Amino acid sequence: MSTNKRWLSVVAAVLVSSAPAVFAAEVPASFDAKNCKAEYPKASLMNEEQGTVSMSFLVKPDGSVADSKVDKSSGFKNLDKAAIKALSACKFKPGTKDGAPAETWTKVDYAWKLD
């Protein structure tokens, strides 16, 4: 093997072996759905609105919400607003980066169903 090819092999091996150190292991935040419920908007109850809203939350290391957004609407603005408002007030289990609490985005689907 020529000297140049050996050198490239060594460089490639070093890059591959150091890759895990470069990319931090991230675990997104989570929350307990049983302890964090949204109140059904009265107008939505009267109009028998149902649907699932998909949202994203930026959760701080202390578990509070720094930012939120609707990724996919339930089809009803009142349901979307109520879900964002209620879940933004919930305490999340913070996400981690390399095992330490960190600010992370997490996705949550909230289903509105009439009984």
PDB file of N, CA and C in Angstrom, residues 6 16 18 23 26 28 31 36 38 40 46 49 52 56 58 62 64 66 68 71 73-74 92 96 100 105 113 115:
ATOM      1  N   ARG A   6      -2.152   4.701   2.883  1.00  0.00           N
ATOM      2  CA  ARG A   6      -2.091   4.393   4.314  1.00  0.00           C
ATOM      3  C   ARG A   6      -2.520   5.603   5.136  1.00  0.00           C
ATOM      4  N   VAL A  16     -13.817   8.430  12.010  1.00  0.00           N
ATOM      5  CA  VAL A  16     -14.911   7.547  12.401  1.00  0.00           C
ATOM      6  C   VAL A  16     -14.897   7.309  13.903  1.00  0.00           C
ATOM      7  N   SER A  18     -13.798   9.240  16.230  1.00  0.00           N
ATOM      8  CA  SER A  18     -14.099  10.439  17.008  1.00  0.00           C
ATOM      9  C   SER A  18     -15.505  10.957  16.754  1.00  0.00           C
ATOM     10  N   PHE A  23     -20.964  14.289  17.948  1.00  0.00           N
ATOM     11  CA  PHE A  23     -22.413  14.367  17.949  1.00  0.00           C
ATOM     12  C   PHE A  23     -22.958  14.011  19.327  1.00  0.00           C
ATOM     13  N   GLU A  26     -28.849  13.189  22.286  1.00  0.00           N
ATOM     14  CA  GLU A  26     -29.937  14.039  22.773  1.00  0.00           C
ATOM     15  C   GLU A  26     -31.193  13.202  22.997  1.00  0.00           C
ATOM     16  N   PRO A  28     -35.215  13.838  23.903  1.00  0.00           N
ATOM     17  CA  PRO A  28     -36.198  14.918  24.012  1.00  0.00           C
ATOM     18  C   PRO A  28     -36.941  14.901  25.347  1.00  0.00           C
ATOM     19  N   PHE A  31     -43.611  14.423  29.052  1.00  0.00           N
ATOM     20  CA  PHE A  31     -44.519  14.832  30.121  1.00  0.00           C
ATOM     21  C   PHE A  31     -45.511  13.722  30.394  1.00  0.00           C
ATOM     22  N   CYS A  36     -51.587  16.156  33.049  1.00  0.00           N
ATOM     23  CA  CYS A  36     -51.601  17.400  32.279  1.00  0.00           C
ATOM     24  C   CYS A  36     -52.720  17.338  31.239  1.00  0.00           C
ATOM     25  N   ALA A  38     -56.049  19.296  29.199  1.00  0.00           N
ATOM     26  CA  ALA A  38     -56.623  20.562  28.746  1.00  0.00           C
ATOM     27  C   ALA A  38     -58.136  20.500  28.924  1.00  0.00           C
ATOM     28  N   TYR A  40     -61.810  21.110  27.750  1.00  0.00           N
ATOM     29  CA  TYR A  40     -62.489  21.188  26.452  1.00  0.00           C
ATOM     30  C   TYR A  40     -63.137  22.563  26.323  1.00  0.00           C
ATOM     31  N   MET A  46     -70.099  22.436  22.296  1.00  0.00           N
ATOM     32  CA  MET A  46     -71.417  22.705  21.703  1.00  0.00           C
ATOM     33  C   MET A  46     -71.448  22.347  20.221  1.00  0.00           C
ATOM     34  N   GLU A  49     -66.902  19.422  18.177  1.00  0.00           N
ATOM     35  CA  GLU A  49     -65.622  19.390  17.472  1.00  0.00           C
ATOM     36  C   GLU A  49     -64.694  18.359  18.117  1.00  0.00           C
ATOM     37  N   THR A  52     -57.201  15.728  16.495  1.00  0.00           N
ATOM     38  CA  THR A  52     -55.893  15.626  17.129  1.00  0.00           C
ATOM     39  C   THR A  52     -55.009  16.757  16.631  1.00  0.00           C
ATOM     40  N   SER A  56     -45.246  21.132  18.869  1.00  0.00           N
ATOM     41  CA  SER A  56     -43.852  21.028  19.298  1.00  0.00           C
ATOM     42  C   SER A  56     -43.644  22.014  20.430  1.00  0.00           C
ATOM     43  N   LEU A  58     -40.563  23.693  23.040  1.00  0.00           N
ATOM     44  CA  LEU A  58     -39.164  23.870  23.413  1.00  0.00           C
ATOM     45  C   LEU A  58     -39.138  23.902  24.937  1.00  0.00           C
ATOM     46  N   ASP A  62     -35.195  23.269  33.215  1.00  0.00           N
ATOM     47  CA  ASP A  62     -35.984  23.178  34.458  1.00  0.00           C
ATOM     48  C   ASP A  62     -37.363  22.558  34.232  1.00  0.00           C
ATOM     49  N   SER A  64     -39.800  23.792  32.261  1.00  0.00           N
ATOM     50  CA  SER A  64     -40.816  24.752  31.812  1.00  0.00           C
ATOM     51  C   SER A  64     -40.717  24.929  30.293  1.00  0.00           C
ATOM     52  N   ALA A  66     -40.429  27.051  26.928  1.00  0.00           N
ATOM     53  CA  ALA A  66     -39.902  28.319  26.436  1.00  0.00           C
ATOM     54  C   ALA A  66     -40.633  28.775  25.172  1.00  0.00           C
ATOM     55  N   SER A  68     -43.622  27.264  21.875  1.00  0.00           N
ATOM     56  CA  SER A  68     -44.505  26.200  21.388  1.00  0.00           C
ATOM     57  C   SER A  68     -45.044  26.585  20.022  1.00  0.00           C
ATOM     58  N   ASP A  71     -47.862  22.079  14.836  1.00  0.00           N
ATOM     59  CA  ASP A  71     -47.288  21.489  13.625  1.00  0.00           C
ATOM     60  C   ASP A  71     -48.385  21.061  12.661  1.00  0.00           C
ATOM     61  N   SER A  73     -52.771  21.091  12.625  1.00  0.00           N
ATOM     62  CA  SER A  73     -54.011  21.487  13.295  1.00  0.00           C
ATOM     63  C   SER A  73     -54.989  20.321  13.433  1.00  0.00           C
ATOM     64  N   SER A  74     -55.817  20.432  14.451  1.00  0.00           N
ATOM     65  CA  SER A  74     -56.910  19.478  14.640  1.00  0.00           C
ATOM     66  C   SER A  74     -58.023  19.748  13.637  1.00  0.00           C
ATOM     67  N   PHE A  92     -42.763  19.673  32.267  1.00  0.00           N
ATOM     68  CA  PHE A  92     -42.221  18.558  31.490  1.00  0.00           C
ATOM     69  C   PHE A  92     -41.022  17.965  32.221  1.00  0.00           C
ATOM     70  N   THR A  96     -32.380  15.729  27.690  1.00  0.00           N
ATOM     71  CA  THR A  96     -30.964  15.716  28.054  1.00  0.00           C
ATOM     72  C   THR A  96     -30.074  15.719  26.822  1.00  0.00           C
ATOM     73  N   ALA A 100     -27.041  15.272  30.633  1.00  0.00           N
ATOM     74  CA  ALA A 100     -27.331  16.445  31.470  1.00  0.00           C
ATOM     75  C   ALA A 100     -28.603  17.126  30.987  1.00  0.00           C
ATOM     76  N   TRP A 105     -36.376  20.335  21.959  1.00  0.00           N
ATOM     77  CA  TRP A 105     -37.709  20.336  21.371  1.00  0.00           C
ATOM     78  C   TRP A 105     -38.300  18.943  21.537  1.00  0.00           C
ATOM     79  N   LYS A 113     -61.469  14.199  22.138  1.00  0.00           N
ATOM     80  CA  LYS A 113     -62.536  13.236  21.817  1.00  0.00           C
ATOM     81  C   LYS A 113     -63.734  13.479  22.713  1.00  0.00           C
ATOM     82  N   ASP A 115     -66.952  12.065  24.616  1.00  0.00           N
ATOM     83  CA  ASP A 115     -67.373  10.767  25.166  1.00  0.00           C
ATOM     84  C   ASP A 115     -68.803  10.444  24.820  1.00  0.00           C
TER      85      ASP A 115
END
